[in-house]
Amino acid sequence: MSAISVGQAVVLGAVEGVTEFLPVSSTGHLKITEGLMGLPVDDDAVVGFSAVIQVGAIAAVLVYFSKDIVRIVSAWFRGLKNREERHHHDYRFAWWVIFATIPIVVVGLAAKPLIDGPLASLWVVAGSLIVGSGVMWAADQMGRHKRGEDDTTFKDTMLVGGSQILALLFPGFSRSGATMSTALILDLDRVAATRLSFFLGIPALTGAGLYELKDALGTGTGAAPLVVGTAVSFVVAYGSIAWLLKFVAKHSFNTFVIYRIVAGLLLFGLLGTGVL
């Protein structure tokens, strides 16, 4: 067991903040960084720490999209009291997000021993980075990018939400990459796909962080590294979100595809030569 220092927490928090919502796999990058630091990637303290600092990134989403969240949540509460309000898209969308989160919760609990054990391997991360790149490239080419956020349906939300399971089982595939790719295949435009990925990530990642909190605190990780890592994650993630939304409005996902392939091949090389 290896405790995480404050200095390591700063680095891991920055990596989490940069990569959580970019389609490059935050889990994969965290595991690579942990490996380079000499931290055991499948140790309970390390796994728990990685989950907890995600809360900082989620907090950044809550702040950045606060107006949208207040609008959607308000519509949901109004709909609970007033039947006429239930025809509003925001009311239905709130329920869709809740329903779309159920599959990843069920699989996450059922497959936790595998997720925290064999599937946490850096070999899995490397392979998933490359395979996920192919899926993302194909999705961007196949998608007609003709549907906006207001055109999102229950089917869209369930399919995109269910795709988060890929990233859960195969770290390196990327939750953002899986959800954005699925949304693109469903013909959503890049901005709508990205925003939907953000909204679906809020309950899933917040739940994961809170669930892992007890493990992170009880297996050698102090409160100071957790607080520092989460704070750094928040600040960096906020900037990353703003940049990504501007980027996808004018560019394809090819930059991320190329980056992921290079990162995956580099990781295979580091593993094959014994550096990691």
PDB file of C-alpha atoms in Angstrom:
ATOM      1  CA  MET A   1       0.000   0.000   0.000  1.00  0.00           C
ATOM      2  CA  SER A   2       1.337   3.438  -0.894  1.00  0.00           C
ATOM      3  CA  ALA A   3      -0.024   6.707   0.472  1.00  0.00           C
ATOM      4  CA  ILE A   4      -0.359   9.605  -1.979  1.00  0.00           C
ATOM      5  CA  SER A   5       1.572  12.774  -1.127  1.00  0.00           C
ATOM      6  CA  VAL A   6       0.321  16.338  -1.582  1.00  0.00           C
ATOM      7  CA  GLY A   7       2.738  16.864  -4.472  1.00  0.00           C
ATOM      8  CA  GLN A   8       1.473  13.775  -6.228  1.00  0.00           C
ATOM      9  CA  ALA A   9      -2.085  14.925  -5.547  1.00  0.00           C
ATOM     10  CA  VAL A  10      -1.411  18.215  -7.364  1.00  0.00           C
ATOM     11  CA  VAL A  11      -0.138  16.388 -10.442  1.00  0.00           C
ATOM     12  CA  LEU A  12      -2.963  13.849 -10.442  1.00  0.00           C
ATOM     13  CA  GLY A  13      -5.551  16.582  -9.880  1.00  0.00           C
ATOM     14  CA  ALA A  14      -4.230  18.507 -12.883  1.00  0.00           C
ATOM     15  CA  VAL A  15      -4.275  15.377 -15.061  1.00  0.00           C
ATOM     16  CA  GLU A  16      -7.830  14.611 -13.946  1.00  0.00           C
ATOM     17  CA  GLY A  17      -8.981  18.171 -14.623  1.00  0.00           C
ATOM     18  CA  VAL A  18      -7.497  18.301 -18.106  1.00  0.00           C
ATOM     19  CA  THR A  19      -8.654  14.881 -19.255  1.00  0.00           C
ATOM     20  CA  GLU A  20     -11.970  14.158 -17.502  1.00  0.00           C
ATOM     21  CA  PHE A  21     -14.144  15.710 -20.181  1.00  0.00           C
ATOM     22  CA  LEU A  22     -11.824  15.496 -23.159  1.00  0.00           C
ATOM     23  CA  PRO A  23     -12.380  12.268 -25.143  1.00  0.00           C
ATOM     24  CA  VAL A  24      -8.921  10.941 -24.271  1.00  0.00           C
ATOM     25  CA  SER A  25      -9.663   8.903 -21.110  1.00  0.00           C
ATOM     26  CA  SER A  26      -9.027  10.494 -17.734  1.00  0.00           C
ATOM     27  CA  THR A  27      -8.800   7.040 -16.145  1.00  0.00           C
ATOM     28  CA  GLY A  28      -6.180   5.998 -18.656  1.00  0.00           C
ATOM     29  CA  HIS A  29      -4.095   9.124 -18.143  1.00  0.00           C
ATOM     30  CA  LEU A  30      -4.388   8.870 -14.369  1.00  0.00           C
ATOM     31  CA  LYS A  31      -3.210   5.255 -14.445  1.00  0.00           C
ATOM     32  CA  ILE A  32      -0.287   6.150 -16.717  1.00  0.00           C
ATOM     33  CA  THR A  33       0.682   9.029 -14.430  1.00  0.00           C
ATOM     34  CA  GLU A  34       0.338   6.832 -11.345  1.00  0.00           C
ATOM     35  CA  GLY A  35       2.529   4.214 -12.999  1.00  0.00           C
ATOM     36  CA  LEU A  36       5.212   6.781 -13.833  1.00  0.00           C
ATOM     37  CA  MET A  37       5.110   7.929 -10.199  1.00  0.00           C
ATOM     38  CA  GLY A  38       5.613   4.372  -9.021  1.00  0.00           C
ATOM     39  CA  LEU A  39       2.139   4.131  -7.483  1.00  0.00           C
ATOM     40  CA  PRO A  40       0.375   0.738  -7.706  1.00  0.00           C
ATOM     41  CA  VAL A  41      -2.544   1.395 -10.066  1.00  0.00           C
ATOM     42  CA  ASP A  42      -4.717  -1.350  -8.547  1.00  0.00           C
ATOM     43  CA  ASP A  43      -4.118  -0.357  -4.900  1.00  0.00           C
ATOM     44  CA  ASP A  44      -7.342   0.510  -3.041  1.00  0.00           C
ATOM     45  CA  ALA A  45      -6.001   3.872  -1.891  1.00  0.00           C
ATOM     46  CA  VAL A  46      -4.947   4.864  -5.402  1.00  0.00           C
ATOM     47  CA  VAL A  47      -8.199   3.689  -7.018  1.00  0.00           C
ATOM     48  CA  GLY A  48     -10.232   5.467  -4.349  1.00  0.00           C
ATOM     49  CA  PHE A  49      -8.214   8.679  -4.676  1.00  0.00           C
ATOM     50  CA  SER A  50      -8.734   8.739  -8.448  1.00  0.00           C
ATOM     51  CA  ALA A  51     -12.494   8.390  -7.990  1.00  0.00           C
ATOM     52  CA  VAL A  52     -12.729  11.077  -5.328  1.00  0.00           C
ATOM     53  CA  ILE A  53     -10.853  13.799  -7.218  1.00  0.00           C
ATOM     54  CA  GLN A  54     -13.361  13.343 -10.041  1.00  0.00           C
ATOM     55  CA  VAL A  55     -15.754  15.225  -7.770  1.00  0.00           C
ATOM     56  CA  GLY A  56     -13.651  18.343  -8.391  1.00  0.00           C
ATOM     57  CA  ALA A  57     -14.181  17.988 -12.124  1.00  0.00           C
ATOM     58  CA  ILE A  58     -17.882  17.392 -11.584  1.00  0.00           C
ATOM     59  CA  ALA A  59     -18.080  20.523  -9.433  1.00  0.00           C
ATOM     60  CA  ALA A  60     -16.596  22.434 -12.356  1.00  0.00           C
ATOM     61  CA  VAL A  61     -19.421  21.145 -14.584  1.00  0.00           C
ATOM     62  CA  LEU A  62     -22.010  22.159 -11.996  1.00  0.00           C
ATOM     63  CA  VAL A  63     -20.608  25.681 -11.879  1.00  0.00           C
ATOM     64  CA  TYR A  64     -20.093  26.044 -15.625  1.00  0.00           C
ATOM     65  CA  PHE A  65     -23.567  24.754 -16.507  1.00  0.00           C
ATOM     66  CA  SER A  66     -25.290  26.154 -13.403  1.00  0.00           C
ATOM     67  CA  LYS A  67     -27.936  28.063 -15.397  1.00  0.00           C
ATOM     68  CA  ASP A  68     -28.823  25.001 -17.467  1.00  0.00           C
ATOM     69  CA  ILE A  69     -28.909  22.764 -14.402  1.00  0.00           C
ATOM     70  CA  VAL A  70     -31.142  25.157 -12.467  1.00  0.00           C
ATOM     71  CA  ARG A  71     -33.490  25.357 -15.466  1.00  0.00           C
ATOM     72  CA  ILE A  72     -33.689  21.573 -15.857  1.00  0.00           C
ATOM     73  CA  VAL A  73     -34.037  20.809 -12.148  1.00  0.00           C
ATOM     74  CA  SER A  74     -36.665  23.536 -11.745  1.00  0.00           C
ATOM     75  CA  ALA A  75     -38.646  22.084 -14.643  1.00  0.00           C
ATOM     76  CA  TRP A  76     -38.413  18.646 -13.038  1.00  0.00           C
ATOM     77  CA  PHE A  77     -39.809  19.857  -9.718  1.00  0.00           C
ATOM     78  CA  ARG A  78     -42.564  21.819 -11.454  1.00  0.00           C
ATOM     79  CA  GLY A  79     -43.477  18.721 -13.430  1.00  0.00           C
ATOM     80  CA  LEU A  80     -43.754  16.650 -10.256  1.00  0.00           C
ATOM     81  CA  LYS A  81     -46.433  19.037  -9.004  1.00  0.00           C
ATOM     82  CA  ASN A  82     -48.112  20.120 -12.241  1.00  0.00           C
ATOM     83  CA  ARG A  83     -49.155  17.661 -14.951  1.00  0.00           C
ATOM     84  CA  GLU A  84     -49.127  20.336 -17.653  1.00  0.00           C
ATOM     85  CA  GLU A  85     -45.430  21.005 -16.991  1.00  0.00           C
ATOM     86  CA  ARG A  86     -44.597  17.374 -17.787  1.00  0.00           C
ATOM     87  CA  HIS A  87     -44.746  18.092 -21.506  1.00  0.00           C
ATOM     88  CA  HIS A  88     -41.742  20.404 -21.187  1.00  0.00           C
ATOM     89  CA  HIS A  89     -38.544  18.996 -22.716  1.00  0.00           C
ATOM     90  CA  ASP A  90     -36.471  19.928 -19.657  1.00  0.00           C
ATOM     91  CA  TYR A  91     -38.748  17.901 -17.364  1.00  0.00           C
ATOM     92  CA  ARG A  92     -38.489  14.832 -19.563  1.00  0.00           C
ATOM     93  CA  PHE A  93     -34.749  15.307 -20.015  1.00  0.00           C
ATOM     94  CA  ALA A  94     -34.210  15.261 -16.232  1.00  0.00           C
ATOM     95  CA  TRP A  95     -35.909  11.865 -16.017  1.00  0.00           C
ATOM     96  CA  TRP A  96     -33.959  10.604 -19.017  1.00  0.00           C
ATOM     97  CA  VAL A  97     -30.658  11.414 -17.323  1.00  0.00           C
ATOM     98  CA  ILE A  98     -31.792   9.564 -14.210  1.00  0.00           C
ATOM     99  CA  PHE A  99     -32.853   6.493 -16.186  1.00  0.00           C
ATOM    100  CA  ALA A 100     -29.714   6.579 -18.360  1.00  0.00           C
ATOM    101  CA  THR A 101     -27.524   6.469 -15.257  1.00  0.00           C
ATOM    102  CA  ILE A 102     -29.022   3.214 -13.953  1.00  0.00           C
ATOM    103  CA  PRO A 103     -27.118   0.849 -16.323  1.00  0.00           C
ATOM    104  CA  ILE A 104     -23.680   2.143 -15.339  1.00  0.00           C
ATOM    105  CA  VAL A 105     -24.583   1.979 -11.630  1.00  0.00           C
ATOM    106  CA  VAL A 106     -25.721  -1.648 -11.918  1.00  0.00           C
ATOM    107  CA  VAL A 107     -22.678  -2.730 -13.922  1.00  0.00           C
ATOM    108  CA  GLY A 108     -20.329  -0.712 -11.728  1.00  0.00           C
ATOM    109  CA  LEU A 109     -21.504  -2.453  -8.566  1.00  0.00           C
ATOM    110  CA  ALA A 110     -21.684  -5.906 -10.118  1.00  0.00           C
ATOM    111  CA  ALA A 111     -18.298  -5.772 -11.834  1.00  0.00           C
ATOM    112  CA  LYS A 112     -16.374  -3.803  -9.204  1.00  0.00           C
ATOM    113  CA  PRO A 113     -13.873  -6.627  -8.448  1.00  0.00           C
ATOM    114  CA  LEU A 114     -12.964  -6.814 -12.139  1.00  0.00           C
ATOM    115  CA  ILE A 115     -12.902  -3.049 -12.614  1.00  0.00           C
ATOM    116  CA  ASP A 116     -10.596  -2.502  -9.640  1.00  0.00           C
ATOM    117  CA  GLY A 117      -8.536  -5.614 -10.411  1.00  0.00           C
ATOM    118  CA  PRO A 118      -7.661  -7.194 -13.799  1.00  0.00           C
ATOM    119  CA  LEU A 119      -9.311  -4.485 -15.893  1.00  0.00           C
ATOM    120  CA  ALA A 120      -7.206  -1.799 -14.173  1.00  0.00           C
ATOM    121  CA  SER A 121      -4.148  -3.075 -16.065  1.00  0.00           C
ATOM    122  CA  LEU A 122      -2.140  -0.571 -18.092  1.00  0.00           C
ATOM    123  CA  TRP A 123      -2.194  -3.081 -20.960  1.00  0.00           C
ATOM    124  CA  VAL A 124      -5.980  -2.742 -21.030  1.00  0.00           C
ATOM    125  CA  VAL A 125      -5.619   1.042 -20.974  1.00  0.00           C
ATOM    126  CA  ALA A 126      -3.244   1.017 -23.959  1.00  0.00           C
ATOM    127  CA  GLY A 127      -5.472  -1.250 -26.024  1.00  0.00           C
ATOM    128  CA  SER A 128      -8.613   0.684 -25.148  1.00  0.00           C
ATOM    129  CA  LEU A 129      -7.014   3.994 -26.129  1.00  0.00           C
ATOM    130  CA  ILE A 130      -6.342   2.684 -29.631  1.00  0.00           C
ATOM    131  CA  VAL A 131      -9.620   0.787 -30.116  1.00  0.00           C
ATOM    132  CA  GLY A 132     -11.587   3.775 -28.806  1.00  0.00           C
ATOM    133  CA  SER A 133      -9.810   5.978 -31.337  1.00  0.00           C
ATOM    134  CA  GLY A 134     -11.145   3.860 -34.186  1.00  0.00           C
ATOM    135  CA  VAL A 135     -14.667   4.052 -32.801  1.00  0.00           C
ATOM    136  CA  MET A 136     -14.435   7.830 -32.405  1.00  0.00           C
ATOM    137  CA  TRP A 137     -13.092   8.354 -35.926  1.00  0.00           C
ATOM    138  CA  ALA A 138     -15.812   6.144 -37.435  1.00  0.00           C
ATOM    139  CA  ALA A 139     -18.530   7.905 -35.421  1.00  0.00           C
ATOM    140  CA  ASP A 140     -17.370  11.354 -36.535  1.00  0.00           C
ATOM    141  CA  GLN A 141     -17.356  10.205 -40.159  1.00  0.00           C
ATOM    142  CA  MET A 142     -20.716   8.404 -39.963  1.00  0.00           C
ATOM    143  CA  GLY A 143     -22.587  11.102 -38.081  1.00  0.00           C
ATOM    144  CA  ARG A 144     -24.528  13.654 -40.108  1.00  0.00           C
ATOM    145  CA  HIS A 145     -24.310  16.288 -37.339  1.00  0.00           C
ATOM    146  CA  LYS A 146     -27.817  17.528 -38.145  1.00  0.00           C
ATOM    147  CA  ARG A 147     -29.564  17.297 -34.754  1.00  0.00           C
ATOM    148  CA  GLY A 148     -29.237  19.844 -31.969  1.00  0.00           C
ATOM    149  CA  GLU A 149     -29.665  19.577 -28.219  1.00  0.00           C
ATOM    150  CA  ASP A 150     -33.417  20.229 -28.365  1.00  0.00           C
ATOM    151  CA  ASP A 151     -33.794  17.234 -30.703  1.00  0.00           C
ATOM    152  CA  THR A 152     -32.467  14.790 -28.079  1.00  0.00           C
ATOM    153  CA  THR A 153     -34.874  11.916 -27.335  1.00  0.00           C
ATOM    154  CA  PHE A 154     -35.250   9.314 -24.596  1.00  0.00           C
ATOM    155  CA  LYS A 155     -33.693   6.707 -26.897  1.00  0.00           C
ATOM    156  CA  ASP A 156     -30.692   8.944 -27.536  1.00  0.00           C
ATOM    157  CA  THR A 157     -30.128   9.541 -23.840  1.00  0.00           C
ATOM    158  CA  MET A 158     -30.413   5.858 -22.912  1.00  0.00           C
ATOM    159  CA  LEU A 159     -28.027   4.749 -25.658  1.00  0.00           C
ATOM    160  CA  VAL A 160     -25.490   7.449 -24.857  1.00  0.00           C
ATOM    161  CA  GLY A 161     -25.810   6.825 -21.121  1.00  0.00           C
ATOM    162  CA  GLY A 162     -25.403   3.085 -21.598  1.00  0.00           C
ATOM    163  CA  SER A 163     -22.221   3.619 -23.595  1.00  0.00           C
ATOM    164  CA  GLN A 164     -20.531   4.840 -20.412  1.00  0.00           C
ATOM    165  CA  ILE A 165     -20.230   1.166 -19.458  1.00  0.00           C
ATOM    166  CA  LEU A 166     -17.513   0.768 -22.110  1.00  0.00           C
ATOM    167  CA  ALA A 167     -15.275   3.207 -20.288  1.00  0.00           C
ATOM    168  CA  LEU A 168     -16.124   1.634 -16.942  1.00  0.00           C
ATOM    169  CA  LEU A 169     -15.039  -1.838 -18.061  1.00  0.00           C
ATOM    170  CA  PHE A 170     -12.178  -0.743 -20.307  1.00  0.00           C
ATOM    171  CA  PRO A 171     -10.245   2.168 -18.772  1.00  0.00           C
ATOM    172  CA  GLY A 172      -8.660   3.996 -21.647  1.00  0.00           C
ATOM    173  CA  PHE A 173     -11.775   3.847 -23.825  1.00  0.00           C
ATOM    174  CA  SER A 174     -12.887   7.159 -22.250  1.00  0.00           C
ATOM    175  CA  ARG A 175     -16.328   7.921 -20.853  1.00  0.00           C
ATOM    176  CA  SER A 176     -16.427  11.174 -22.807  1.00  0.00           C
ATOM    177  CA  GLY A 177     -15.187   9.426 -25.926  1.00  0.00           C
ATOM    178  CA  ALA A 178     -17.784   6.666 -25.660  1.00  0.00           C
ATOM    179  CA  THR A 179     -20.699   9.022 -25.025  1.00  0.00           C
ATOM    180  CA  MET A 180     -19.696  11.568 -27.657  1.00  0.00           C
ATOM    181  CA  SER A 181     -19.101   8.842 -30.254  1.00  0.00           C
ATOM    182  CA  THR A 182     -22.509   7.289 -29.581  1.00  0.00           C
ATOM    183  CA  ALA A 183     -24.193  10.682 -29.817  1.00  0.00           C
ATOM    184  CA  LEU A 184     -22.448  11.385 -33.131  1.00  0.00           C
ATOM    185  CA  ILE A 185     -23.616   8.035 -34.530  1.00  0.00           C
ATOM    186  CA  LEU A 186     -27.145   9.131 -33.586  1.00  0.00           C
ATOM    187  CA  ASP A 187     -26.597  12.225 -35.784  1.00  0.00           C
ATOM    188  CA  LEU A 188     -26.318  14.801 -32.993  1.00  0.00           C
ATOM    189  CA  ASP A 189     -24.004  17.662 -33.843  1.00  0.00           C
ATOM    190  CA  ARG A 190     -20.665  17.898 -32.043  1.00  0.00           C
ATOM    191  CA  VAL A 191     -21.721  20.591 -29.555  1.00  0.00           C
ATOM    192  CA  ALA A 192     -24.955  18.747 -28.657  1.00  0.00           C
ATOM    193  CA  ALA A 193     -23.012  15.486 -28.282  1.00  0.00           C
ATOM    194  CA  THR A 194     -20.490  17.166 -26.001  1.00  0.00           C
ATOM    195  CA  ARG A 195     -23.096  18.847 -23.819  1.00  0.00           C
ATOM    196  CA  LEU A 196     -25.068  15.609 -23.473  1.00  0.00           C
ATOM    197  CA  SER A 197     -21.868  13.879 -22.370  1.00  0.00           C
ATOM    198  CA  PHE A 198     -21.402  16.523 -19.683  1.00  0.00           C
ATOM    199  CA  PHE A 199     -24.929  16.189 -18.307  1.00  0.00           C
ATOM    200  CA  LEU A 200     -24.783  12.386 -18.212  1.00  0.00           C
ATOM    201  CA  GLY A 201     -21.442  12.526 -16.429  1.00  0.00           C
ATOM    202  CA  ILE A 202     -22.757  14.516 -13.471  1.00  0.00           C
ATOM    203  CA  PRO A 203     -24.691  11.747 -11.633  1.00  0.00           C
ATOM    204  CA  ALA A 204     -22.394   8.904 -12.728  1.00  0.00           C
ATOM    205  CA  LEU A 205     -19.108  10.494 -11.690  1.00  0.00           C
ATOM    206  CA  THR A 206     -20.478  12.130  -8.548  1.00  0.00           C
ATOM    207  CA  GLY A 207     -21.871   8.801  -7.391  1.00  0.00           C
ATOM    208  CA  ALA A 208     -18.563   7.047  -8.105  1.00  0.00           C
ATOM    209  CA  GLY A 209     -16.610   9.641  -6.137  1.00  0.00           C
ATOM    210  CA  LEU A 210     -18.878   9.489  -3.107  1.00  0.00           C
ATOM    211  CA  TYR A 211     -18.957   5.691  -3.191  1.00  0.00           C
ATOM    212  CA  GLU A 212     -15.165   5.471  -3.206  1.00  0.00           C
ATOM    213  CA  LEU A 213     -14.681   8.135  -0.504  1.00  0.00           C
ATOM    214  CA  LYS A 214     -14.669   5.674   2.373  1.00  0.00           C
ATOM    215  CA  ASP A 215     -12.052   3.532   0.639  1.00  0.00           C
ATOM    216  CA  ALA A 216      -9.835   6.492  -0.147  1.00  0.00           C
ATOM    217  CA  LEU A 217      -9.899   7.708   3.461  1.00  0.00           C
ATOM    218  CA  GLY A 218      -9.488   4.255   4.973  1.00  0.00           C
ATOM    219  CA  THR A 219      -6.572   2.875   2.991  1.00  0.00           C
ATOM    220  CA  GLY A 220      -3.670   5.234   3.562  1.00  0.00           C
ATOM    221  CA  THR A 221      -4.652   8.437   1.761  1.00  0.00           C
ATOM    222  CA  GLY A 222      -4.832  11.489   4.027  1.00  0.00           C
ATOM    223  CA  ALA A 223      -7.427  14.240   3.892  1.00  0.00           C
ATOM    224  CA  ALA A 224      -4.919  16.875   2.700  1.00  0.00           C
ATOM    225  CA  PRO A 225      -4.016  15.111  -0.598  1.00  0.00           C
ATOM    226  CA  LEU A 226      -7.712  14.471  -1.263  1.00  0.00           C
ATOM    227  CA  VAL A 227      -8.632  18.137  -0.722  1.00  0.00           C
ATOM    228  CA  VAL A 228      -5.701  19.436  -2.767  1.00  0.00           C
ATOM    229  CA  GLY A 229      -6.236  16.980  -5.616  1.00  0.00           C
ATOM    230  CA  THR A 230      -9.948  17.762  -5.779  1.00  0.00           C
ATOM    231  CA  ALA A 231      -9.358  21.543  -5.731  1.00  0.00           C
ATOM    232  CA  VAL A 232      -6.771  21.381  -8.507  1.00  0.00           C
ATOM    233  CA  SER A 233      -9.084  19.131 -10.512  1.00  0.00           C
ATOM    234  CA  PHE A 234     -11.884  21.698 -10.200  1.00  0.00           C
ATOM    235  CA  VAL A 235      -9.843  24.666 -11.411  1.00  0.00           C
ATOM    236  CA  VAL A 236      -8.236  22.845 -14.325  1.00  0.00           C
ATOM    237  CA  ALA A 237     -11.463  21.103 -15.374  1.00  0.00           C
ATOM    238  CA  TYR A 238     -13.342  24.416 -15.564  1.00  0.00           C
ATOM    239  CA  GLY A 239     -10.850  25.731 -18.092  1.00  0.00           C
ATOM    240  CA  SER A 240     -10.889  22.432 -19.978  1.00  0.00           C
ATOM    241  CA  ILE A 241     -14.689  22.513 -20.331  1.00  0.00           C
ATOM    242  CA  ALA A 242     -14.684  26.053 -21.718  1.00  0.00           C
ATOM    243  CA  TRP A 243     -11.954  25.180 -24.213  1.00  0.00           C
ATOM    244  CA  LEU A 244     -13.603  21.954 -25.392  1.00  0.00           C
ATOM    245  CA  LEU A 245     -16.971  23.542 -26.175  1.00  0.00           C
ATOM    246  CA  LYS A 246     -15.270  26.205 -28.280  1.00  0.00           C
ATOM    247  CA  PHE A 247     -13.084  23.619 -30.006  1.00  0.00           C
ATOM    248  CA  VAL A 248     -15.848  21.192 -31.049  1.00  0.00           C
ATOM    249  CA  ALA A 249     -17.936  24.033 -32.452  1.00  0.00           C
ATOM    250  CA  LYS A 250     -15.404  24.467 -35.260  1.00  0.00           C
ATOM    251  CA  HIS A 251     -13.318  21.290 -35.413  1.00  0.00           C
ATOM    252  CA  SER A 252     -13.721  17.534 -35.852  1.00  0.00           C
ATOM    253  CA  PHE A 253     -12.527  14.969 -33.310  1.00  0.00           C
ATOM    254  CA  ASN A 254      -9.541  13.954 -35.458  1.00  0.00           C
ATOM    255  CA  THR A 255      -7.085  15.727 -33.161  1.00  0.00           C
ATOM    256  CA  PHE A 256      -8.189  13.548 -30.263  1.00  0.00           C
ATOM    257  CA  VAL A 257      -8.137  10.413 -32.450  1.00  0.00           C
ATOM    258  CA  ILE A 258      -4.515  10.990 -33.422  1.00  0.00           C
ATOM    259  CA  TYR A 259      -3.498  11.853 -29.868  1.00  0.00           C
ATOM    260  CA  ARG A 260      -5.095   8.701 -28.476  1.00  0.00           C
ATOM    261  CA  ILE A 261      -3.367   6.463 -31.010  1.00  0.00           C
ATOM    262  CA  VAL A 262       0.021   8.007 -30.231  1.00  0.00           C
ATOM    263  CA  ALA A 263      -0.604   7.734 -26.485  1.00  0.00           C
ATOM    264  CA  GLY A 264      -1.697   4.103 -26.793  1.00  0.00           C
ATOM    265  CA  LEU A 265       1.322   3.114 -28.866  1.00  0.00           C
ATOM    266  CA  LEU A 266       3.653   4.961 -26.499  1.00  0.00           C
ATOM    267  CA  LEU A 267       2.129   3.179 -23.536  1.00  0.00           C
ATOM    268  CA  PHE A 268       2.544  -0.189 -25.243  1.00  0.00           C
ATOM    269  CA  GLY A 269       6.177   0.727 -25.802  1.00  0.00           C
ATOM    270  CA  LEU A 270       6.751   1.719 -22.175  1.00  0.00           C
ATOM    271  CA  LEU A 271       5.124  -1.484 -20.979  1.00  0.00           C
ATOM    272  CA  GLY A 272       6.975  -3.662 -23.457  1.00  0.00           C
ATOM    273  CA  THR A 273      10.364  -2.235 -22.535  1.00  0.00           C
ATOM    274  CA  GLY A 274       9.706  -2.512 -18.816  1.00  0.00           C
ATOM    275  CA  VAL A 275       9.742   1.241 -18.134  1.00  0.00           C
ATOM    276  CA  LEU A 276       6.227   0.806 -16.725  1.00  0.00           C
TER     277      LEU A 276
END
